[in-house]
mmCIF file of C-alpha atoms in Angstrom:
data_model
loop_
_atom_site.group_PDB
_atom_site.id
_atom_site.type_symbol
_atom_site.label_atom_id
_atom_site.label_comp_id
_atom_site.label_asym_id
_atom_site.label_seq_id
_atom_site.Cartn_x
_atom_site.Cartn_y
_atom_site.Cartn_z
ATOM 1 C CA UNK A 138 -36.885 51.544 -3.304
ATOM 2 C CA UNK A 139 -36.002 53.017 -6.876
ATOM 3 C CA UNK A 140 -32.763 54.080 -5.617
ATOM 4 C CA UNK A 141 -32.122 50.992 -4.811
ATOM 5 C CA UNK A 142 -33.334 49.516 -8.016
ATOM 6 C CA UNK A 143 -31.087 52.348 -9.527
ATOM 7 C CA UNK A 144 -28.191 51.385 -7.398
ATOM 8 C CA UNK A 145 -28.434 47.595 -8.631
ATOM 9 C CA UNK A 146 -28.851 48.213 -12.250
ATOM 10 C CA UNK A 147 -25.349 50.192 -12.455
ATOM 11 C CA UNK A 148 -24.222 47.305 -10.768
ATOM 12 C CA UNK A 149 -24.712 45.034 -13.189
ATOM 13 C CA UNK A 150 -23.946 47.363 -15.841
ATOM 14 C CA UNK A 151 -20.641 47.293 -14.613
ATOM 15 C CA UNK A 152 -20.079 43.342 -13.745
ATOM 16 C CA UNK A 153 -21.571 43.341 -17.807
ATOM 17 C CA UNK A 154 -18.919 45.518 -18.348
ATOM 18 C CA UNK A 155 -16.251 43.396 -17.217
ATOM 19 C CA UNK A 156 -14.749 46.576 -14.485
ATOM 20 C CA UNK A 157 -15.685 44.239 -11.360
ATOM 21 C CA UNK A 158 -13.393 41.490 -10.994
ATOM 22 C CA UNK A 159 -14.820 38.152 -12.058
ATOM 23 C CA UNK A 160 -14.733 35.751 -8.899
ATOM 24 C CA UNK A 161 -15.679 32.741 -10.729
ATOM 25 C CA UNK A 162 -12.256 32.730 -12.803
ATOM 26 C CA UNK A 163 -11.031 30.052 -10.120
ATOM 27 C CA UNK A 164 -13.211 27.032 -9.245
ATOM 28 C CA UNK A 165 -14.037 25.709 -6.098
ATOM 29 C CA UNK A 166 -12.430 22.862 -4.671
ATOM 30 C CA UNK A 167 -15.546 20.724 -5.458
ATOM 31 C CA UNK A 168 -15.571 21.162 -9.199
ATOM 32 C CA UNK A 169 -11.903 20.755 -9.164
ATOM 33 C CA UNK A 170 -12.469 17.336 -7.650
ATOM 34 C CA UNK A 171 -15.864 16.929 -9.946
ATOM 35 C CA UNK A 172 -13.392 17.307 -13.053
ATOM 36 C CA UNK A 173 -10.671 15.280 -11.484
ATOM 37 C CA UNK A 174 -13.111 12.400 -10.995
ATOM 38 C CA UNK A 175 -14.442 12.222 -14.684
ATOM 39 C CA UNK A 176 -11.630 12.199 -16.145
ATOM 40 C CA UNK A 177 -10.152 9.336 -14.550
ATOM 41 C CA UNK A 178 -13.712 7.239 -15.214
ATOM 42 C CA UNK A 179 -12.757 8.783 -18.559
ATOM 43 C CA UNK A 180 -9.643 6.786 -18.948
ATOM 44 C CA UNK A 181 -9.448 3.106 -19.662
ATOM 45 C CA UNK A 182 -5.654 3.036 -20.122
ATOM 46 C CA UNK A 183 -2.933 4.758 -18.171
ATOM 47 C CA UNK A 184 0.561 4.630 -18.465
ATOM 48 C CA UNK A 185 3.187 6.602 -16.662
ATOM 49 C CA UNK A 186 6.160 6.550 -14.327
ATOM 50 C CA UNK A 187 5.744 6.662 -10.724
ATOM 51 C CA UNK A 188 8.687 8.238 -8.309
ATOM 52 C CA UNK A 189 7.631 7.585 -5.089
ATOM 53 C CA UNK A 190 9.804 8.738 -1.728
ATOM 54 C CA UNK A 191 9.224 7.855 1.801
ATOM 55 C CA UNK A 192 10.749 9.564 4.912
ATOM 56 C CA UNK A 193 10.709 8.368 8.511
ATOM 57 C CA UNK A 194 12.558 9.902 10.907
ATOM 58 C CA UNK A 195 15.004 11.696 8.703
ATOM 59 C CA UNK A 196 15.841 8.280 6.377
ATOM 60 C CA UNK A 197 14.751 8.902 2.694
ATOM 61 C CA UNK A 198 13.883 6.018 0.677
ATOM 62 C CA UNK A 199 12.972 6.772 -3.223
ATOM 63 C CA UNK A 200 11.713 4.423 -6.298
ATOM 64 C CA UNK A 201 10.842 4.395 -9.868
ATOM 65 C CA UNK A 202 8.367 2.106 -11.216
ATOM 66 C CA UNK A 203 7.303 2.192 -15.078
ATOM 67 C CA UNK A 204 3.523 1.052 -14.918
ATOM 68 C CA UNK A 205 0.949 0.300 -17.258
ATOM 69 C CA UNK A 206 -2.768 0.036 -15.953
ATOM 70 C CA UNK A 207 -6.132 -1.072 -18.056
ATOM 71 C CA UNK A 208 -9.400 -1.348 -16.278
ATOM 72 C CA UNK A 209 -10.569 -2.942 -15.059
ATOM 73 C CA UNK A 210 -7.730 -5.292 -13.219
ATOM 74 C CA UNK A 211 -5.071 -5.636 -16.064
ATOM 75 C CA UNK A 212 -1.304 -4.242 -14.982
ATOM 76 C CA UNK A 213 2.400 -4.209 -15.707
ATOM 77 C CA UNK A 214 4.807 -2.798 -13.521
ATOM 78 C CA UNK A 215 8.820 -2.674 -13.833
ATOM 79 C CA UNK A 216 10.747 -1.729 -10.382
ATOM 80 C CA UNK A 217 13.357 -0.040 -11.565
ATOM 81 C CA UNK A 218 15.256 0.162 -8.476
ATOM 82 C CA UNK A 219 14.542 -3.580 -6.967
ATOM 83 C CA UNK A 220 14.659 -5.166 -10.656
ATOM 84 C CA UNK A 221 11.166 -6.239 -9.793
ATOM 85 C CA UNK A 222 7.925 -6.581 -12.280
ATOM 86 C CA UNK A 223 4.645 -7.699 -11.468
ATOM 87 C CA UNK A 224 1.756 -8.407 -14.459
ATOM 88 C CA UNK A 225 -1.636 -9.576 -13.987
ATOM 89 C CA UNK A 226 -4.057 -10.310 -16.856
ATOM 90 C CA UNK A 227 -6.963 -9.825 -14.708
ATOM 91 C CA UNK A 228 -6.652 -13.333 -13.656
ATOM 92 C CA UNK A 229 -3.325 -14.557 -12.415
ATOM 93 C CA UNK A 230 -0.340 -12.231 -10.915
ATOM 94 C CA UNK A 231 3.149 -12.870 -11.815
ATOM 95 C CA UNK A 232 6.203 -11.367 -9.874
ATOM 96 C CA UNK A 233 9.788 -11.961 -11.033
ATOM 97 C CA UNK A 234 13.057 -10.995 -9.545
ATOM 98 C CA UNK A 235 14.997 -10.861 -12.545
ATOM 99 C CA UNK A 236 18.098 -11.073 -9.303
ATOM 100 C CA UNK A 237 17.389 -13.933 -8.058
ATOM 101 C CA UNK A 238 15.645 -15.155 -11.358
ATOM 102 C CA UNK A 239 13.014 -16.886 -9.634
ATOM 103 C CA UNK A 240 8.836 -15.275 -10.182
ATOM 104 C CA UNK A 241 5.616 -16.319 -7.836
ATOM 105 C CA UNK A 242 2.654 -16.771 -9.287
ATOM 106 C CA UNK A 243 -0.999 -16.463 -7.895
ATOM 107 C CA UNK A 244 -4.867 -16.432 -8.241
ATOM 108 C CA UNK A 245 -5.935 -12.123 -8.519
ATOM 109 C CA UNK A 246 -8.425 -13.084 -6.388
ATOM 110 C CA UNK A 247 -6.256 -14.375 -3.694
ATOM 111 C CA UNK A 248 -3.348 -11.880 -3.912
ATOM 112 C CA UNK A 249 -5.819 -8.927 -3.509
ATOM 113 C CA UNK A 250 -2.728 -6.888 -5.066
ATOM 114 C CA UNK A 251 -4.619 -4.367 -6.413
ATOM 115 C CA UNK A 252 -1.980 -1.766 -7.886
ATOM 116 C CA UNK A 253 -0.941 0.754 -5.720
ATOM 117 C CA UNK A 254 -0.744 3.566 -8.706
ATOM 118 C CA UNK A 255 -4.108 3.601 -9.492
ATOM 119 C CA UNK A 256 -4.464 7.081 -8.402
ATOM 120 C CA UNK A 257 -8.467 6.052 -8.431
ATOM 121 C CA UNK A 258 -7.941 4.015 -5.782
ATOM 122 C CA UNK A 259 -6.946 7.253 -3.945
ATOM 123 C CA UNK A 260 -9.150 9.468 -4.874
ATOM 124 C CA UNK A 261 -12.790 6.605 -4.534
ATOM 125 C CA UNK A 262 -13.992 8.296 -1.184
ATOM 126 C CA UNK A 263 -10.998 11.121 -0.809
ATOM 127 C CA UNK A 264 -13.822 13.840 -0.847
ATOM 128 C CA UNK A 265 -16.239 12.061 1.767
ATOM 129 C CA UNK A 266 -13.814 11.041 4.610
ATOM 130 C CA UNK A 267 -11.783 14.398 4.100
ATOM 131 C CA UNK A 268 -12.353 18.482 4.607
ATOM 132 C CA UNK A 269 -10.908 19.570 1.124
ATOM 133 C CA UNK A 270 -9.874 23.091 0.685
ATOM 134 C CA UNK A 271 -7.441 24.686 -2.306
ATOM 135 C CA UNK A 272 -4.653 26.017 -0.731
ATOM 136 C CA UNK A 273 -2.999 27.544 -4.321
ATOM 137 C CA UNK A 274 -2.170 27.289 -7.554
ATOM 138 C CA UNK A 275 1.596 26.003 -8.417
ATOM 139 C CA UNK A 276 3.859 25.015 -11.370
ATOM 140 C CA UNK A 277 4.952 22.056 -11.166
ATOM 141 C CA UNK A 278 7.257 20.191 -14.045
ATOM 142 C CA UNK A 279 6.427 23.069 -16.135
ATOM 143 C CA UNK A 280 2.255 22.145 -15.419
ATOM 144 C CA UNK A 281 -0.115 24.648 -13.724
ATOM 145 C CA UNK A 282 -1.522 23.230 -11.037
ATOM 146 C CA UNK A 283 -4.523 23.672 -8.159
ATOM 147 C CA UNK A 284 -3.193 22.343 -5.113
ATOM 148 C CA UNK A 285 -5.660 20.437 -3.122
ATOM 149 C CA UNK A 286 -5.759 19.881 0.662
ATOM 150 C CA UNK A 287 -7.279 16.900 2.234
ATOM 151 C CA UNK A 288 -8.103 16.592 6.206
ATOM 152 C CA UNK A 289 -9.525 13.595 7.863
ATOM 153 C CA UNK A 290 -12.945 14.634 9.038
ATOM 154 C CA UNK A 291 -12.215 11.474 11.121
ATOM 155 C CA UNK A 292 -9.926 12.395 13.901
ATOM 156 C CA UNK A 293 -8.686 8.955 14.662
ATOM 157 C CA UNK A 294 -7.377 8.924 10.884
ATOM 158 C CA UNK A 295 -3.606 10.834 10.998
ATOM 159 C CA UNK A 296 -3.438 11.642 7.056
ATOM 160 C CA UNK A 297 -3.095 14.941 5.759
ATOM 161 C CA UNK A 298 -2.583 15.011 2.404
ATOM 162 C CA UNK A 299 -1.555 18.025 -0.616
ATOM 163 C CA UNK A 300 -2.723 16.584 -3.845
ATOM 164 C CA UNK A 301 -0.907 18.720 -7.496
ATOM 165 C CA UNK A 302 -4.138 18.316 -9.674
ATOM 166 C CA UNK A 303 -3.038 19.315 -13.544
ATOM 167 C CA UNK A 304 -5.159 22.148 -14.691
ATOM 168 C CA UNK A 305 -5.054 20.810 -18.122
ATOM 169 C CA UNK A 306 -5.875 17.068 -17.970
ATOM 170 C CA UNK A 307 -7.172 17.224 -14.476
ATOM 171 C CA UNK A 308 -4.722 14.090 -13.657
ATOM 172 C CA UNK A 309 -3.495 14.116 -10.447
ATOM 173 C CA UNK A 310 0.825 14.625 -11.034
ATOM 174 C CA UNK A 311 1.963 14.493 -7.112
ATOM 175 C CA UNK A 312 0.117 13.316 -4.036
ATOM 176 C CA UNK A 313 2.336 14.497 -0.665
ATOM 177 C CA UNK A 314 0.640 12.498 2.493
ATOM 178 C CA UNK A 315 1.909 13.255 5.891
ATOM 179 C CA UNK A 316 1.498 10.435 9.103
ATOM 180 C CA UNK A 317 2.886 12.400 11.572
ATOM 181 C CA UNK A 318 6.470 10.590 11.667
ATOM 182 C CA UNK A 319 6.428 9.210 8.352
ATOM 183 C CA UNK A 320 6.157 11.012 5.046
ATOM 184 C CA UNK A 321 5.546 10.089 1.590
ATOM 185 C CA UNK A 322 5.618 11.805 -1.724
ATOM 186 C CA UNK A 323 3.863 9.875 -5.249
ATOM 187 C CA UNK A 324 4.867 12.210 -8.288
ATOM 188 C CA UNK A 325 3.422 10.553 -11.871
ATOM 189 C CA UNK A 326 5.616 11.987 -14.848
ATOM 190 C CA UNK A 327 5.456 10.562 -18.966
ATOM 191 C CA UNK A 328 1.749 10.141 -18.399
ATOM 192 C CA UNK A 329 -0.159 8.999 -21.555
ATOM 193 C CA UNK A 330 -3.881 7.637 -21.098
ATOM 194 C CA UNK A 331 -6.041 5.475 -23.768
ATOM 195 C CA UNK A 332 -3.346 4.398 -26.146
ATOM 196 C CA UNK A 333 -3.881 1.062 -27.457
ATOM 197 C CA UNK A 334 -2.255 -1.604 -25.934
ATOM 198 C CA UNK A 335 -1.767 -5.381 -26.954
ATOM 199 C CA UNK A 336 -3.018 -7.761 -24.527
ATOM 200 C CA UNK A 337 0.527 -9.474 -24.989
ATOM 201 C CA UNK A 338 1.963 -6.672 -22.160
ATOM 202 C CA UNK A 339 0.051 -8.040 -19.890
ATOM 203 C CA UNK A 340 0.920 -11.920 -20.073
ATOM 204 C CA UNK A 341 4.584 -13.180 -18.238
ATOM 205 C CA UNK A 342 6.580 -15.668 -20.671
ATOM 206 C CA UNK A 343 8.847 -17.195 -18.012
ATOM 207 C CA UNK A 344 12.679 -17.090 -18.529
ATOM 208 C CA UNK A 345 13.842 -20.606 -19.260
ATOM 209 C CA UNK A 346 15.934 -20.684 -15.772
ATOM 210 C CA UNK A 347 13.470 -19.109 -13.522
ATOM 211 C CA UNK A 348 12.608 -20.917 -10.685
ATOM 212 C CA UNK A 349 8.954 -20.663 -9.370
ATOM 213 C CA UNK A 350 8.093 -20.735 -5.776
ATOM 214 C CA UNK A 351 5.142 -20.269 -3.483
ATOM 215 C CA UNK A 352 3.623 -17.416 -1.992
ATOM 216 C CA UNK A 353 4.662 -16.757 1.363
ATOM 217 C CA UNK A 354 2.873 -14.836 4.094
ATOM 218 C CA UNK A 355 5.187 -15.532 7.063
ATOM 219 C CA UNK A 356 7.802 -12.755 7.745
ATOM 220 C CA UNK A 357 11.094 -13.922 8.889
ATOM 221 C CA UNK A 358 12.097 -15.781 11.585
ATOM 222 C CA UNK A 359 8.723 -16.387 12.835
ATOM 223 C CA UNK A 360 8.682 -19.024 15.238
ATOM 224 C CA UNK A 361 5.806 -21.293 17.164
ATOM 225 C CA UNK A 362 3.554 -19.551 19.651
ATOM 226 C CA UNK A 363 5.564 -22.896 22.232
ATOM 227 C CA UNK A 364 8.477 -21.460 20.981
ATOM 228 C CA UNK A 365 7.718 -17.465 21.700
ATOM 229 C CA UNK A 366 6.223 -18.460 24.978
ATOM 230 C CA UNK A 367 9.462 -19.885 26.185
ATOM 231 C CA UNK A 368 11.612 -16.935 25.204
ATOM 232 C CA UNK A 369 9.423 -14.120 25.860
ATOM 233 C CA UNK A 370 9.523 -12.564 29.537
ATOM 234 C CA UNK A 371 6.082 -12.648 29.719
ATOM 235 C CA UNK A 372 2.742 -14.369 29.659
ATOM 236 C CA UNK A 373 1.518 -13.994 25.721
ATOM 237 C CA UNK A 374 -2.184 -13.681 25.567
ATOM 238 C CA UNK A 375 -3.941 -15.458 22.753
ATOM 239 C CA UNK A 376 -6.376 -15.117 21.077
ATOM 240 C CA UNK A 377 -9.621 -17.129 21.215
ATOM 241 C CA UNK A 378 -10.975 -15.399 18.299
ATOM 242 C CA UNK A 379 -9.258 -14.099 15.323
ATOM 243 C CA UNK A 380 -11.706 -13.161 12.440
ATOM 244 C CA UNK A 381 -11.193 -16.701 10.793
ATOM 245 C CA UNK A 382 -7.168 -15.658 10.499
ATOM 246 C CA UNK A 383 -5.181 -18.786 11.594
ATOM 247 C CA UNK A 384 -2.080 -18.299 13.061
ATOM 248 C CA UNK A 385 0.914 -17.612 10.651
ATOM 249 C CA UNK A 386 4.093 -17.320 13.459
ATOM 250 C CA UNK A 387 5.245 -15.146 16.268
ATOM 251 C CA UNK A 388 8.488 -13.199 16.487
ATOM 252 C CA UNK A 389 10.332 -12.005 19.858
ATOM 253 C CA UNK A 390 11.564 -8.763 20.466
ATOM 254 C CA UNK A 391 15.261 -8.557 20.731
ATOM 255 C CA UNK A 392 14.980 -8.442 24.698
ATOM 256 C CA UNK A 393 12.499 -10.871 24.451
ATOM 257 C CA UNK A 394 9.683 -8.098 26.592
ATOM 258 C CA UNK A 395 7.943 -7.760 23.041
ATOM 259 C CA UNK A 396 6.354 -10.968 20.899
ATOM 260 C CA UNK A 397 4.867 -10.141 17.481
ATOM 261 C CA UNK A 398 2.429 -12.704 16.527
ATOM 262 C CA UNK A 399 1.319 -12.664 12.949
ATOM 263 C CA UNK A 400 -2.208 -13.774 11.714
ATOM 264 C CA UNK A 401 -3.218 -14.746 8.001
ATOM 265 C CA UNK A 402 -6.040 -14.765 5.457
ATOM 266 C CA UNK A 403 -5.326 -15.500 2.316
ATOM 267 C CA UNK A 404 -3.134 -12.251 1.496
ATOM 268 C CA UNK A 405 -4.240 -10.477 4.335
ATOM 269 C CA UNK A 406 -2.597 -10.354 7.659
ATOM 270 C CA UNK A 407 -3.530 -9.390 10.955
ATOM 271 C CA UNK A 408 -0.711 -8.723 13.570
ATOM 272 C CA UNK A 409 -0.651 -8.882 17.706
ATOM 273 C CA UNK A 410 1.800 -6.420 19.102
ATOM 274 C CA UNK A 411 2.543 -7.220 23.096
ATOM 275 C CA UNK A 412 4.692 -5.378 25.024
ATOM 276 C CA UNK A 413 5.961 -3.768 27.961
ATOM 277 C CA UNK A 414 6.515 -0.505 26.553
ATOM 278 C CA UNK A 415 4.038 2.455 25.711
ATOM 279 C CA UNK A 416 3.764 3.485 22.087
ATOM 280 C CA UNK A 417 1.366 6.561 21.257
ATOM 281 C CA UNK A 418 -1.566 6.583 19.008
ATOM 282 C CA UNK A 419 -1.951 9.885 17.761
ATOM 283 C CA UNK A 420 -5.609 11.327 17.153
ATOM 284 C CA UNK A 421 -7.401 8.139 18.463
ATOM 285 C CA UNK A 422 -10.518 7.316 19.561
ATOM 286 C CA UNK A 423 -11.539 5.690 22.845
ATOM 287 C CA UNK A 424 -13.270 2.350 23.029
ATOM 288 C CA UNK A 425 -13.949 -0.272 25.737
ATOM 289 C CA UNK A 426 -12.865 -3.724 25.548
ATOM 290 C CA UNK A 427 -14.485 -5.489 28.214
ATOM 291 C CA UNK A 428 -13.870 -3.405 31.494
ATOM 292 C CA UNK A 429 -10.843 -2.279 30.000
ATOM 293 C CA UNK A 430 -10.211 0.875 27.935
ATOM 294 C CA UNK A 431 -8.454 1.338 24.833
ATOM 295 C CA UNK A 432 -7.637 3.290 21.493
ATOM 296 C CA UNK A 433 -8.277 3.394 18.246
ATOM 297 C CA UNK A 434 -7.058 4.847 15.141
ATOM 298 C CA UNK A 435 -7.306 4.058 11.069
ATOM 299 C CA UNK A 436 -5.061 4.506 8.143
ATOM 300 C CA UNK A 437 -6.091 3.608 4.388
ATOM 301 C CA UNK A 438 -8.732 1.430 5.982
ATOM 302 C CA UNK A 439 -6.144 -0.602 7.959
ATOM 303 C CA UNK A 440 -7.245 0.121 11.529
ATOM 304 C CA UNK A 441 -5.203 0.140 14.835
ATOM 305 C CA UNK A 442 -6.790 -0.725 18.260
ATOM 306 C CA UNK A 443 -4.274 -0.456 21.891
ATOM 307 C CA UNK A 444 -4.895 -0.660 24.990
ATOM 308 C CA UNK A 445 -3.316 -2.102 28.248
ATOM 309 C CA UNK A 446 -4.246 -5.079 30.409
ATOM 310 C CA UNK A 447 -2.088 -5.019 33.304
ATOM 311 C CA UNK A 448 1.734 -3.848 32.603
ATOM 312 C CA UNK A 449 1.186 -5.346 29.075
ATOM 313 C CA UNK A 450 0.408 -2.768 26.023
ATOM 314 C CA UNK A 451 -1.412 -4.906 23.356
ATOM 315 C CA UNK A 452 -1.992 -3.302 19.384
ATOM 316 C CA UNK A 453 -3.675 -5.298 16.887
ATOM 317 C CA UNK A 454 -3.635 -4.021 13.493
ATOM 318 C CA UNK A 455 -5.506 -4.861 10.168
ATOM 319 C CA UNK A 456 -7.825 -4.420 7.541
ATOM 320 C CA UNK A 457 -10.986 -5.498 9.751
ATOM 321 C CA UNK A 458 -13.741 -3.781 10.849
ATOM 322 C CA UNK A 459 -13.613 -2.006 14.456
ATOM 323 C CA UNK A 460 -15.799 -4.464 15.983
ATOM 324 C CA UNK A 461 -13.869 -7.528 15.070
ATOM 325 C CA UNK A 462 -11.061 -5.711 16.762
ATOM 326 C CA UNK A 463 -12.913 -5.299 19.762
ATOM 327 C CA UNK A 464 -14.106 -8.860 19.221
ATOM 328 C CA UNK A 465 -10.419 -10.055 19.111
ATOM 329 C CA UNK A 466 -9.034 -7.907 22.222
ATOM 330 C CA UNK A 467 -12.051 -9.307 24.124
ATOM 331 C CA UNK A 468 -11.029 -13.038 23.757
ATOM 332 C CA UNK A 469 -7.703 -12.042 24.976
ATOM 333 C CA UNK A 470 -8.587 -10.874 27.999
#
């Protein structure tokens, strides 16, 4: 026993010391996110530019957006690339296409176009729905960074994502998220937070020749559900229920053995794949509909749910809850 005793006091003699290497230099992944977390509730005011780059199947697609962001619902942002600019005061959301010179204009509470670059928005339940781990530390635009890793606990959710977390400011400067077939990159660069800004940035004077028009939900050449029925190959199935959604239009498939019909509420839409062929739904989760089976998956809360009823595949995709998918699929069959 006092050997022991004698063995542990040279120990810490010598971690006192500073000769045993200190292993709390580096922080764990959950004070990293800890830190990252109050300082954005820190921040009242962030402005920045945003290059963002998708990739699906080998086709890159890249954009730069100036933005401007107070809490809790006040925005300006310039689309550099699309000549595009959307401002809400908290209360009404412009959008003008200084092409076409024309700008829409709508309720907040009806456009539910929260912005996309509130990194907040990203991070709000990042560390309960994923396994984070810190892969590294990295330099990135000349800023030390801890490099997060983010797995679904959920294994019908197919995100992965690396998040570059700024050692300094503990701002988030590039979020990489992987779908499987489809990759994105965010990176934030000029970042300033809680300068003072005018309430003026975030009002729209509109240009004496802009034309206003109405919001429109309906993708293009939509056509009636008559009107699908008589060109598709197929008998569409329809819906009995649909989450109080009304019907917005269909669209055919270019061989007319797919229909598209597409659902609406408010902003929101909710879309009816049919068709003959088989797409996969990677990581998903079985569920019954009726006697049949079926799959489904979730992305950024928008969920997924396929399954097959007869030589018909039918996905139905949305922001609802799984069991008003299964609700839907059931009145189809």
């Amino acid at each position: 026993m006092l050997k022991e005793l004698i063995i542990m006091i040279f120990l810490l003699n010598i971690m006192a010391g500073g000769c045993l290497e200190d292993t709390n230099d580096k922080p764990t992944v959950e004070e990293i996110m800890y830190h990252t977390q109050d300082k954005y509730e820190s921040i009242d005011v962030f402005k920045a530019t945003m290059i963002s780059t998708t990739n699906f199947q080998g086709e890159e697609v890249a954009q730069e957006m100036d933005f401007l962001f107070e809490k809790p619902n006040k925005y300006k942002c310039v689309n550099k690339v699309e000549n595009f600019t959307t401002i809400s005061n908290g209360e009404v959301v412009w959008m003008y296409h200084s092409d076409k010179d024309e700008v829409t204009v709508e309720d907040l509470e009806d456009s539910k176009r929260m912005p996309s670059f509130d990194y907040g928005m990203i991070f709000k339940d990042l560390t309960i729905i994923n396994d984070m781990s810190l892969i590294g530390d990295e330099k990135l635009s000349g800023k030390s960074c801890y490099v997060i890793e983010a797995i679904p606990k959920n294994k019908t959710a197919i995100i992965s994502q690396n998040i570059w977390i700024d050692k300094e400011s503990w701002i988030p400067i590039r979020i990489d998220r992987d779908f499987g077939g489809y990759k994105s990159r965010v990176e934030y660069i000029n970042i300033s937070v809680n300068t003072d800004v005018s309430d003026n940035e975030f009002e729209f004077i509109l240009p004496a020749d802009a034309k206003i028009v109405k919001p429109n939900t309906s993708l293009p050449n939509q056509i009636s559900m008559e009107e699908a029925q008589e060109s598709a190959n197929f008998t569409i199935l329809k819906p009995s229920y649909s989450a109080g959604y009304q019907f917005n239009g269909a669209t055919i498939g270019e061989y007319a053995d797919s229909v598209s019909l597409s659902y609406a509420k408010g902003r929101s839409l909710l879309t009816i794949v049919q068709t003959r062929s088989k797409y996969p739904v990677p990581n998903a989760e079985n569920v019954t509909i009726g006697e049949l089976k079926g799959e489904i998956t979730e992305t950024f809360g928008n969920k997924m749910l396929r399954y097959n009823d007869g030589n018909i595949y039918v996905i139905i995709a949305g922001t609802v809850s799984e069991e008003e998918l299964v609700k839907i699929a059931e009145s189809m069959t």
